[in-house]
Coordinates of C-alpha atoms and ligand atoms in Angstrom, one line a residue:
X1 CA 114.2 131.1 173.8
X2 CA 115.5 127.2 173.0
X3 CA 115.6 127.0 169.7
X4 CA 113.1 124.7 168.5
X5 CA 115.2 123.3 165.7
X6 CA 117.8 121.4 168.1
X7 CA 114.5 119.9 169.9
X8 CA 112.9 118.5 166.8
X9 CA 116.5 117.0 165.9
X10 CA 116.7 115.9 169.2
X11 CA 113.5 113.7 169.1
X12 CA 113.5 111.1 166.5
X13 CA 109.9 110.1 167.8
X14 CA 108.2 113.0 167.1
X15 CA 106.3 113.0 164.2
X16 CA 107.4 116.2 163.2
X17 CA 110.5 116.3 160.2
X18 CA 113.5 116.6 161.7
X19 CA 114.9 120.6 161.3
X20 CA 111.3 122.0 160.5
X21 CA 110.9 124.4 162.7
X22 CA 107.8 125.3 161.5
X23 CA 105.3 122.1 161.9
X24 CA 102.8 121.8 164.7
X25 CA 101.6 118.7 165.7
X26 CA 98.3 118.5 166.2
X27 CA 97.3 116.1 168.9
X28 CA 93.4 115.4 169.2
X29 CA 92.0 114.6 172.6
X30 CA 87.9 114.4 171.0
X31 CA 88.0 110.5 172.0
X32 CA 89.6 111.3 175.4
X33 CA 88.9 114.7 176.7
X34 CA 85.9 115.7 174.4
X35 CA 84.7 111.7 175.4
X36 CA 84.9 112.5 179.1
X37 CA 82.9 115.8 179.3
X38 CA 79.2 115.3 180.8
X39 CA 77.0 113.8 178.0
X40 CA 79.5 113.3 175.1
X41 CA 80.4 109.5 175.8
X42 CA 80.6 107.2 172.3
X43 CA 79.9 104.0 171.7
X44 CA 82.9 101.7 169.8
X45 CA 81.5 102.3 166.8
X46 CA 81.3 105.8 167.4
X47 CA 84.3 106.1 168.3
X48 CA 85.9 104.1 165.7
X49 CA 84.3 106.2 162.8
X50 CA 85.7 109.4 164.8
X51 CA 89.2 107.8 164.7
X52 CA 88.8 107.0 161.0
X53 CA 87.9 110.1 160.0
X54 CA 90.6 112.0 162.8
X55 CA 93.3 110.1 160.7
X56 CA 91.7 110.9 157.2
X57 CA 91.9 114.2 157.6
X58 CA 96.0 114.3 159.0
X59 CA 96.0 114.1 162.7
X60 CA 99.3 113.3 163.8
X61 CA 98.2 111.9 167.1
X62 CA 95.0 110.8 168.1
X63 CA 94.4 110.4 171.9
X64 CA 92.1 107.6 171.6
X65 CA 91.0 107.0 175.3
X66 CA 91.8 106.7 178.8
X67 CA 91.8 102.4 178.9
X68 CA 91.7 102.2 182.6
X69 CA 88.6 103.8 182.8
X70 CA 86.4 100.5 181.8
X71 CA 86.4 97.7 179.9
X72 CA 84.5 99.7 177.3
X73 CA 87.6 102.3 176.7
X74 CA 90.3 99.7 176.8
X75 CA 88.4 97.8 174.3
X76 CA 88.0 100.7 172.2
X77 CA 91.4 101.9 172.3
X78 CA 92.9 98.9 171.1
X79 CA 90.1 98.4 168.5
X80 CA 91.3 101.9 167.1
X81 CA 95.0 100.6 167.6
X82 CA 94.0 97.5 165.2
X83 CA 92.4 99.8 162.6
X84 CA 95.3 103.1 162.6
X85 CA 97.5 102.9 159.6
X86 CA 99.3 106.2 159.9
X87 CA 98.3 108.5 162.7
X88 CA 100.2 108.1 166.2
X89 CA 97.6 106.2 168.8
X90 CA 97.8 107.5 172.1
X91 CA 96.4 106.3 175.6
X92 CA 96.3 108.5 178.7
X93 CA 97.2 107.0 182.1
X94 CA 98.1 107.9 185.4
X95 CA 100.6 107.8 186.9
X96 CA 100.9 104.0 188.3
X97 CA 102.1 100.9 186.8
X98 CA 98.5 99.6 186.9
X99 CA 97.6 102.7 184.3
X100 CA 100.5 102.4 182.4
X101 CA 100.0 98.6 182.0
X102 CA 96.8 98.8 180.6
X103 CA 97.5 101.6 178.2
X104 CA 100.2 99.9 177.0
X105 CA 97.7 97.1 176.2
X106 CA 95.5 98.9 174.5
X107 CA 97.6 100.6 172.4
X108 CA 100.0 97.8 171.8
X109 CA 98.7 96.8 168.1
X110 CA 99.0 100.6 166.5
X111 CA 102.0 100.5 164.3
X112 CA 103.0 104.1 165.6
X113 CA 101.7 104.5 169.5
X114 CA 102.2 106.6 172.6
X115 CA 101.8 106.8 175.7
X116 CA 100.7 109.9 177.7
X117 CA 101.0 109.3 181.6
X118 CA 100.0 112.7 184.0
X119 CA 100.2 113.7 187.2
X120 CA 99.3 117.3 189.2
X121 CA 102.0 119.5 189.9
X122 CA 100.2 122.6 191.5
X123 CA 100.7 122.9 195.2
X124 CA 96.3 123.0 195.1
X125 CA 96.4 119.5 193.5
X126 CA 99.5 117.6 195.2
X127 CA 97.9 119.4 198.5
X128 CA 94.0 118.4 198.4
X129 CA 94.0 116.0 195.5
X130 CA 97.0 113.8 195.5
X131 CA 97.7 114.4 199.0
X132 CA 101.2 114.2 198.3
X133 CA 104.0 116.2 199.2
X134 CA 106.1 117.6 196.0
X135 CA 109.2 115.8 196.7
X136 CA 106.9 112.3 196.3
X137 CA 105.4 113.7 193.1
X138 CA 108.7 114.1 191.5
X139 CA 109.4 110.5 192.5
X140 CA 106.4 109.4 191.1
X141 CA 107.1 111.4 187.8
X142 CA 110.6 109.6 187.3
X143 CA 109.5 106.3 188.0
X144 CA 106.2 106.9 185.7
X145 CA 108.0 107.9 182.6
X146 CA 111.0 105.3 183.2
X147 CA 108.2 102.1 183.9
X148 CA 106.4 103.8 180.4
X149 CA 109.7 103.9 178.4
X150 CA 109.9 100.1 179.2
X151 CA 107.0 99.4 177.4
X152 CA 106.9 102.1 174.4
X153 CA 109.5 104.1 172.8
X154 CA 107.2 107.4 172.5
X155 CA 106.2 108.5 176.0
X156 CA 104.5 112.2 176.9
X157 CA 104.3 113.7 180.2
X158 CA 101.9 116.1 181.7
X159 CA 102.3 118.2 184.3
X160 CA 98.6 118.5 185.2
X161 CA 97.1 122.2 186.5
X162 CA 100.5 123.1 184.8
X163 CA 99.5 126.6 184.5
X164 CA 99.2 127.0 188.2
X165 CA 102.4 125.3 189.3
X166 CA 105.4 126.6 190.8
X167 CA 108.0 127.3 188.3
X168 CA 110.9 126.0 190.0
X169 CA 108.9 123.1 191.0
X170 CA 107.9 122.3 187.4
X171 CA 111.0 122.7 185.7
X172 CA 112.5 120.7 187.9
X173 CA 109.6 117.9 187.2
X174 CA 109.7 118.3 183.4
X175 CA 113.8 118.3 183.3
X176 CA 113.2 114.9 185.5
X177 CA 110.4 114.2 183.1
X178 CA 112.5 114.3 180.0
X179 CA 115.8 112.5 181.9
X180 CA 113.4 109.5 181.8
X181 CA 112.8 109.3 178.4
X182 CA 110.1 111.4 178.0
X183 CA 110.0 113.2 174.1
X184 CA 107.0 115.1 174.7
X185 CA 106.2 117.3 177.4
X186 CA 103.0 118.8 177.4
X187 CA 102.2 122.2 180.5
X188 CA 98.4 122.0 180.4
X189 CA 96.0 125.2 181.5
X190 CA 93.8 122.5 183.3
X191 CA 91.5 125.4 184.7
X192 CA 91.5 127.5 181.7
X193 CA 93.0 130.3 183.8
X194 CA 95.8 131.7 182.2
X195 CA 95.6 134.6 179.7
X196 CA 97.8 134.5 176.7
X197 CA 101.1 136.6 177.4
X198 CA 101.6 134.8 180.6
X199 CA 101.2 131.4 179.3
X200 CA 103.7 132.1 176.9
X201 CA 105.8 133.4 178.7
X202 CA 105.2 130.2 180.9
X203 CA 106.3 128.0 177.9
X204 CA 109.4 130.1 177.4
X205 CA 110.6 130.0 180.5
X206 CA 110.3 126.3 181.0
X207 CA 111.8 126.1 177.4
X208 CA 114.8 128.5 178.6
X209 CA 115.8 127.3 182.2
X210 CA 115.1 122.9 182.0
X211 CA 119.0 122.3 180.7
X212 CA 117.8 118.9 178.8
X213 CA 114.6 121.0 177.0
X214 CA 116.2 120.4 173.4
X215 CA 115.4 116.2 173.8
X216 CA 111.9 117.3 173.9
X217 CA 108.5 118.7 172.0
X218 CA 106.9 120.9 174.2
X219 CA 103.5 120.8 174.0
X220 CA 100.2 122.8 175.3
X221 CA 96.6 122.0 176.5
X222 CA 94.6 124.8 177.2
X223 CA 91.0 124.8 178.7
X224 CA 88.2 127.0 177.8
X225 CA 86.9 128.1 180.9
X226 CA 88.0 132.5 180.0
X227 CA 87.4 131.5 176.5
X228 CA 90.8 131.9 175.4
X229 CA 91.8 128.4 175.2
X230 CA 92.5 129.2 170.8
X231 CA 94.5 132.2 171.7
X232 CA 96.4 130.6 174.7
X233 CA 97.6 127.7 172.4
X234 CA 98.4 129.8 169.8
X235 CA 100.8 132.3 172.1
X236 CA 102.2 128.9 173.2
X237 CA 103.3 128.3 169.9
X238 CA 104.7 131.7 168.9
X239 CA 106.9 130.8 172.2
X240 CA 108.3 127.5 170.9
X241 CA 105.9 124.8 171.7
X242 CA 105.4 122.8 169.1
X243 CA 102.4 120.6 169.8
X244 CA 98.4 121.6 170.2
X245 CA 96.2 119.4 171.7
X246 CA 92.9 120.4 170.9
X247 CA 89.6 119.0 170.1
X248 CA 87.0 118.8 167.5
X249 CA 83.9 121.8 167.9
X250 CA 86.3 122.6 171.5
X251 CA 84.4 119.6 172.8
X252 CA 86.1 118.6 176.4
X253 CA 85.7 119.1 180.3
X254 CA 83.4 121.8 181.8
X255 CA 83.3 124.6 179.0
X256 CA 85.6 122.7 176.6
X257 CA 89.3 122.3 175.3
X258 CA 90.9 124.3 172.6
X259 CA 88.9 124.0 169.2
X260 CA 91.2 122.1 166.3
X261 CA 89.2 124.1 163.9
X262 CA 89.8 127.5 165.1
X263 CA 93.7 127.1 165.6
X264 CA 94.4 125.3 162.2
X265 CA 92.4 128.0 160.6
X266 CA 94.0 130.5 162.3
X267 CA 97.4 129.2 161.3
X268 CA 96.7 128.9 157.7
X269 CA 94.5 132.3 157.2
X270 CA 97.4 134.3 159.0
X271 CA 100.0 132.7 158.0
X272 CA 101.7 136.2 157.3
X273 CA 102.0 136.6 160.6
X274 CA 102.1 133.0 162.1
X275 CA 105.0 131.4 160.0
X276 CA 103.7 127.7 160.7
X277 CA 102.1 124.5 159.0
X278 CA 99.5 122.0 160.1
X279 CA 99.3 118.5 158.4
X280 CA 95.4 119.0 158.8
X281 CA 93.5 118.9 155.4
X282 CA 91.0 121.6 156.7
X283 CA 88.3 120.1 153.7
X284 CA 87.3 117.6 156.3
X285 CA 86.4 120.4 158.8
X286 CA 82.9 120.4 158.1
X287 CA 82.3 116.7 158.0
X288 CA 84.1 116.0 161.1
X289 CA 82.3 119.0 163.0
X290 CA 78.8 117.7 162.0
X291 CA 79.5 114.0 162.8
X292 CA 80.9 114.8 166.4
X293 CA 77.9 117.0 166.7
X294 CA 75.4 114.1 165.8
X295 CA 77.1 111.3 168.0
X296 CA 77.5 113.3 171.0
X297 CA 74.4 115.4 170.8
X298 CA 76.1 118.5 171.1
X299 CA 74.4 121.2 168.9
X300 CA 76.8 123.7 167.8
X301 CA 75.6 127.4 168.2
X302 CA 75.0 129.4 164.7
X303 CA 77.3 131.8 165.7
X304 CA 80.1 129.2 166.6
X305 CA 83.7 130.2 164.9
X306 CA 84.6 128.3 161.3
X307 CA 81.7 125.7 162.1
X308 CA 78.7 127.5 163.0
X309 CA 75.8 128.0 160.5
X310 CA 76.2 131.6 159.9
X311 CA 80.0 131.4 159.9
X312 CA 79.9 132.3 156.7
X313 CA 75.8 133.9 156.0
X314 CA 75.2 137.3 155.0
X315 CA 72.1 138.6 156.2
X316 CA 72.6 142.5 156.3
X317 CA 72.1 144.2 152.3
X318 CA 75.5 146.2 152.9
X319 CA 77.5 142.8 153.5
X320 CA 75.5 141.3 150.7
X321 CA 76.4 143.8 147.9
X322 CA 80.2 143.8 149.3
X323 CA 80.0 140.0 148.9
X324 CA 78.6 140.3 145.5
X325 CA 81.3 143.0 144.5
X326 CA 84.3 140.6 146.2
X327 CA 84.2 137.9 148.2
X328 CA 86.9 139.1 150.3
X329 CA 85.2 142.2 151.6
X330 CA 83.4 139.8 154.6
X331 CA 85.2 136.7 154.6
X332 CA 88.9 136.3 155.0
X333 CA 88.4 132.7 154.2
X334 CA 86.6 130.8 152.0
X335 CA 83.8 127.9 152.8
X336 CA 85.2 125.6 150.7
X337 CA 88.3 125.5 152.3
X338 CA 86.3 123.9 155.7
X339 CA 84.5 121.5 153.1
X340 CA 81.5 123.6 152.9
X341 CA 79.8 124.2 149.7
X342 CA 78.5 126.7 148.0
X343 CA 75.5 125.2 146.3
X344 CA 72.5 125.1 148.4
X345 CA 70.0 122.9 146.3
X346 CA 71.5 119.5 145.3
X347 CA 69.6 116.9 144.5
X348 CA 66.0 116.1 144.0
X349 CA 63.4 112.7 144.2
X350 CA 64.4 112.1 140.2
X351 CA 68.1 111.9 141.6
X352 CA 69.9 108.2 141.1
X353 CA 72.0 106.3 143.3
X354 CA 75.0 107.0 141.0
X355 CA 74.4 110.8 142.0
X356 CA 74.2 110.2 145.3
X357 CA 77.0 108.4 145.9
X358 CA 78.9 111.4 144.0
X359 CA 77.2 114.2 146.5
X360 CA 78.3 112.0 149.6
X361 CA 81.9 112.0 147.9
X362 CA 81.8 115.8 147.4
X363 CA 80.5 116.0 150.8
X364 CA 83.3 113.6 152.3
X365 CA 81.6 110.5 153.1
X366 CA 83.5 108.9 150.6
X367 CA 84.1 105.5 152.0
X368 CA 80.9 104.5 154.1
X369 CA 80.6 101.2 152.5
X370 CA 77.4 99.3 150.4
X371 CA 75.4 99.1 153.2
X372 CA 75.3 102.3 155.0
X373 CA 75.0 103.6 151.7
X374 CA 72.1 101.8 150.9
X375 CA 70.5 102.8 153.8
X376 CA 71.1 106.3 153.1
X377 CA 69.8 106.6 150.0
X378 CA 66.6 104.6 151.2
X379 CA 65.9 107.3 153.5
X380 CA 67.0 110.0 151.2
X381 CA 64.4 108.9 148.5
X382 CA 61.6 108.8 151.3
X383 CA 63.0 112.7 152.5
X384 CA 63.2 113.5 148.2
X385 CA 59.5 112.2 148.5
X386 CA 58.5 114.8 151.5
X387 CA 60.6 117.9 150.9
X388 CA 60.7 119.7 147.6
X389 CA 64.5 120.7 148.1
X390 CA 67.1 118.3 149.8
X391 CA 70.2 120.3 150.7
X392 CA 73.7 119.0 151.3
X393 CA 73.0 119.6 155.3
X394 CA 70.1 117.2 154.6
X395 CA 72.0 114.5 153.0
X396 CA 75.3 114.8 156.2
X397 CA 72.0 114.8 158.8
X398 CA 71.0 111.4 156.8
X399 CA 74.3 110.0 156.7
X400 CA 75.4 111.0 160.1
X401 CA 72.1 109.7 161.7
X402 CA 72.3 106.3 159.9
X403 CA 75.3 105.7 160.8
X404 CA 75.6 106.7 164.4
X405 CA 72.3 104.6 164.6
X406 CA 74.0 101.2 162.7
X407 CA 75.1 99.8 165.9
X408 CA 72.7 100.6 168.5
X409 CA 71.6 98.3 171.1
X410 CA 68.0 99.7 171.2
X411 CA 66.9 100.9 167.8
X412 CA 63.3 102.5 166.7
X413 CA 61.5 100.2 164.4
X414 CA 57.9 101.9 164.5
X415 CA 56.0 105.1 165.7
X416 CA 52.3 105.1 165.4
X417 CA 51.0 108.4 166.9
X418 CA 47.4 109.7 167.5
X419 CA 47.5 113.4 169.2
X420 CA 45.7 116.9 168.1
X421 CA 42.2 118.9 169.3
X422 CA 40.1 115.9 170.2
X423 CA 39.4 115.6 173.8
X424 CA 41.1 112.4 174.5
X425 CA 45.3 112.2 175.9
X426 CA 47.8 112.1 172.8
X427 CA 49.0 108.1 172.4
X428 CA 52.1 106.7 171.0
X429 CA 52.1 103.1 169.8
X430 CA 56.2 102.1 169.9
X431 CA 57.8 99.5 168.5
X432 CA 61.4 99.2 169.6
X433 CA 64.3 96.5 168.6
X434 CA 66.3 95.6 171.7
X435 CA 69.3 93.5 171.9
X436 CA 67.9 91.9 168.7
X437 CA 64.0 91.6 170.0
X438 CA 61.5 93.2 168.9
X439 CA 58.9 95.1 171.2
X440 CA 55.8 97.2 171.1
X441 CA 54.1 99.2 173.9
X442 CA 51.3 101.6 174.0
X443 CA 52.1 104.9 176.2
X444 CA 49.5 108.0 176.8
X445 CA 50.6 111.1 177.6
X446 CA 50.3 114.9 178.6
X447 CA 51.2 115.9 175.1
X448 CA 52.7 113.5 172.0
X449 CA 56.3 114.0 173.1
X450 CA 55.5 112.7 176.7
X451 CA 53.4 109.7 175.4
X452 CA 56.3 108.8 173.3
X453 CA 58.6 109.4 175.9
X454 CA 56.5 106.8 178.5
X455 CA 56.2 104.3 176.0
X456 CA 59.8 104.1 175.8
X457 CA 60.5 104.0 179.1
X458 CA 58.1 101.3 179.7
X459 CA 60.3 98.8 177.8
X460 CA 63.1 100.5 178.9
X461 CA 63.1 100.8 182.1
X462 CA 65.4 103.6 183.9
X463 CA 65.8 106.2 186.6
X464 CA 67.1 109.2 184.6
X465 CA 65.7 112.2 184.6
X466 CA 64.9 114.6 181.5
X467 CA 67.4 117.6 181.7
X468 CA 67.0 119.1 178.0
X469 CA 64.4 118.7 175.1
X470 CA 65.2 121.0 172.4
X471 CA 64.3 121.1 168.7
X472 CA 65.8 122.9 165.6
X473 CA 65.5 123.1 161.9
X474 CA 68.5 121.3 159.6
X475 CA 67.5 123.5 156.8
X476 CA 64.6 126.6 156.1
X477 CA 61.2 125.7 155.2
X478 CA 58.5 124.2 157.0
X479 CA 59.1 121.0 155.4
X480 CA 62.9 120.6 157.0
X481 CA 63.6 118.0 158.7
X482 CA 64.0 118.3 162.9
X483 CA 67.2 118.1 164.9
X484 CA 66.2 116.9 168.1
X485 CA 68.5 117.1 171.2
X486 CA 67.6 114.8 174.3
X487 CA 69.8 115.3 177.6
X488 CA 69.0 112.3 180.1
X489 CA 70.6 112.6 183.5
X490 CA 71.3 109.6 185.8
X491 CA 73.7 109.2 188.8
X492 CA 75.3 112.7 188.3
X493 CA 76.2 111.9 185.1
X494 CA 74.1 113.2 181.6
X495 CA 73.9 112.1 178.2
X496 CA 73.2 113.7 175.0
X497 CA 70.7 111.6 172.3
X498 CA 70.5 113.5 168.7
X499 CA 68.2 112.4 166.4
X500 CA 66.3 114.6 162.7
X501 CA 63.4 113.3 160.7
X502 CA 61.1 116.0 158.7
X503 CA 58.1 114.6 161.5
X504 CA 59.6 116.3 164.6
X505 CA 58.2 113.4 166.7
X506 CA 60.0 110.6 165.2
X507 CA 63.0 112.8 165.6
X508 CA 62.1 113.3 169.1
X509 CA 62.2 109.5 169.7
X510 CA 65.4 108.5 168.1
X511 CA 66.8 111.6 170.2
X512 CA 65.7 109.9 173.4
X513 CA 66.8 106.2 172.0
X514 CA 69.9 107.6 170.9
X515 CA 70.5 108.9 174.9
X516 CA 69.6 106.0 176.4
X517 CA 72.1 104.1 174.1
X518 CA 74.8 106.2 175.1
X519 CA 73.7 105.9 178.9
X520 CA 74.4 101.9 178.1
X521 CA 78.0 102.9 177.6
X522 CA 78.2 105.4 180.0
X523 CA 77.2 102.9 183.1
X524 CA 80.5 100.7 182.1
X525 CA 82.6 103.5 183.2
X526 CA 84.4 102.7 186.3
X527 CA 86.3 105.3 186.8
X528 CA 85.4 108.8 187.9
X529 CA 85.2 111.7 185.6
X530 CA 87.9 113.8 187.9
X531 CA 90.6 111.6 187.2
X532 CA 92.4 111.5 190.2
X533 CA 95.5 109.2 190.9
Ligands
KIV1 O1 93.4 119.2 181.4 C1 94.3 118.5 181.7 O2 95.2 118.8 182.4 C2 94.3 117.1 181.1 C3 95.5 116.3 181.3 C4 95.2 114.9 181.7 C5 96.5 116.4 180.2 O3 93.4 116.7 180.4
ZN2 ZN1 92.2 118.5 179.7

């Protein structure tokens, strides 16, 4: 195997130290890849609170979007490009000068940027998607990373469906790749189809046999589809790559990309046998797992690794009195270290701003600003009012929801509902804010959620179609709030709407407002989800 050590020396780009052999970069693709699955598309605001809190929390390079895509991404990438102090902004492009261009752009005002230009190597891609013989592809991969180096010094090149490619072919691609100034190359499992001996031994040989492999960071992207995306990366690494690309919750394309919390927990809790570091401060886990949950709409299930809501419950009496005895009899890491807290009860109605303000610090919402805060703690005082016991997960579904709804173009100013045994149809009197103007219909219905769900689309008229209604409880009791997920489908494509409230109906409309916002965004897009060149 290469040794690593002569690659990291041999790339003054990277944002690994030069002679550790032991860093991994950890490149997120949430704003790209996660962005691009069905339903999970962000507003700028969205996106701009994800990139804040991405670069909080040590992400050495944040793929912020694919610019070409509309005038929406562009304008997103660059606005995250404006804000980035110390995190490495990266655009993806294909591989034209068109693409390239525009990333370029976009990414032009981060002070530490990259660009990440791709194109399929797999004879099934070049064959039926390109429609290009290999011999053209290799062309189009030199001239790609040499038009890229013109306009950025850090350039990364993918060899899309990489798993599946030939090897001669892709050496010869990546060794062409690198010879044009390319200090990253990254040998994605598109397809989520390799298993994690053979992809590491994929890695190794590329690693081995390109003669110029020392210039570069190799670097892996590994799909979920066998549900070994986590265990794929990490073989990769134990082989010598030395970048991740994964993404918050395993958000991404079809059943998802490589979790960031599962591999930089698995790094750090077996670090006796994985001899690496991470620059991720894992405290932020939680935070950043909740808020991608909330903007996207993606609900993540209990049983979910690091994140989910019984990752770290004991139900059974036998784990209970282990736990009791010693921690470490059931959990080999601890909930703080993800930012989660122990204590379940934290504060009540007699509870002050000042205290507030501390619990969203402990809870890592630190720097939201007066105003959001002021709205939070309006709505935490009429929740104190409602619910005997406000737990932290109450206070992050307050925060999360005020904030994702600050900048929405339609926004929920009033419900008034009549619905129950009398023999006349439930009937929702809404009063929505749109563009800045306020309106009010009356809708009737087959049950309250329809009748709320009519009224809305009377002033906001659209074609979608309801794909998913579902409800759950933040917290226990029968006074916790509602989580409310809304998928709205329209034109092949779906979004997600999240919204909670302790009255499951007003929860139910925000969910649906919050969809149709994100369908807003979604219509912008010009470019098709299989990004083809
Ligand atoms: O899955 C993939 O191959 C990609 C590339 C664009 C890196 O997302
Ligand atoms: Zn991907």
């Amino acid at each position: 195997m290469t040794s690593q050590n002569s690659a990291v020396t041999g790339v003054d780009r990277s944002p690994v130290a030069i002679g550790d052999n032991h860093r991994v970069v950890i490149f997120d693709t949430t704003l790209r890849d996660g962005e691009q699955s069905p339903g999970a598309s962000m507003n700028l605001e969205e996106k701009l609170r994800v990139a804040e809190g991405l670069e909080a929390m040590g992400v050495d390079v944040i793929e912020a979007g694919f610019p070409v895509a509309s005038v929406g991404d562009f304008e997103a990438v660059k606005a995250i490009a404006e804000r980035s102090k110390s995190s490495i902004i990266c655009g993806l492009s294909r591989a034209t000068k068109g693409d390239i261009a525009r990333c370029a752009e976009a990414i032009a005002p981060a002070p530490r940027k990259r660009i990440h230009t791709f194109i399929s190597t797999s004879p099934l891609h070049m064959q039926y998607k390109l429609q290009m013989a290999p011999e053209a592809v290799l062309e189009r991969v030199k001239e790609s990373v040499a038009y890229a180096r013109t306009l950025v010094d850090d350039v990364e090149w993918s060899a899309e469906d990489g798993s599946r490619t030939e090897h001669d072919f892709l050496c010869r691609c990546v060794e062409a790749a690198i010879a044009a100034g390319a200090s990253t190359i990254n040998i994605p499992d598109t397809v989520g189809y390799a298993l994690p001996d053979e992809y590491a031994a994929l890695i190794k040989m590329v690693m081995e046999r390109v003669p110029n492999a020392d210039k570069a960071i190799f670097s892996v992207h590994c799909h979920n589809d066998l549900g070994l995306a986590v265990a794929n990366s990490l073989a990769a690494v134990r082989a010598g790559a030395r970048q991740i690309e994964c993404t918050i919750n395993g958000l991404g394309e079809r059943a998802g990309n490589a979790a960031m919390e599962e591999i930089v927990m698995a790094i750090k809790t077996r670090a006796d046998t994985m001899n690496f570091t991470t620059e991720i401060k894992t405290e932020a886990i939680t935070k950043m797992s909740r808020m991608i949950s909330t903007i996207t709409g993606f609900a993540i299930q209990p049983n979910k690794a690091i994140v989910g809501a019984n990752a770290f419950a004991h139900e059974s009496g036998i784990h209970q009195d282990g736990m009791l005895k010693h921690a470490g009899t059931y959990e080999i890491m601890t909930p703080e270290s993800i930012g989660l807290s122990r204590s379940t009860l934290v504060l009540g109605k007699h509870s002050g701003r000042a205290a507030f303000r501390q619990k969203l610090v402990e809870l890592g919402y630190g720097d939201l600003g007066d105003n959001a805060v002021n709205d939070a703690f309006s709505r935490f005082k009429d929740l104190a009012d409602m619910k005997k016991e406000v737990f932290d997960e109450d206070i992050a579904a307050i925060v999360d929801d005020t904030a994702v709804r600050a900048n929405d173009r339609i926004k929920l100013v009033e419900l008034d509902l009549r619905c129950g045994t009398a023999n006349r149809p439930p009937h929702a009197k809404m009063t929505l804010e749109i563009d800045g103007v306020i309106e009010s219909r009356d809708g009737t219905g087959d049950g309250p959620v329809d009748a709320i769900f009519k009224a809305i689309r009377d002033m906001v008229p659209h074609e979608s179609v309801l794909e998913l209604y579902q409800v759950s409880a933040v917290t226990k009791g029968t006074d916790a709030q509602a989580e409310v997920t809304v998928r709205l489908r329209e034109n092949g494509k779906s979004v997600n709407g999240q919204g909670s409230d302790t009255d499951t109906m007003v929860a139910s409309a925000k969910a649906y407002i919050h969809a149709l916002n994100k369908l807003l965004v979604k219509r912008e897009k010009t470019v098709p989800d299989g990004i083809a060149v």
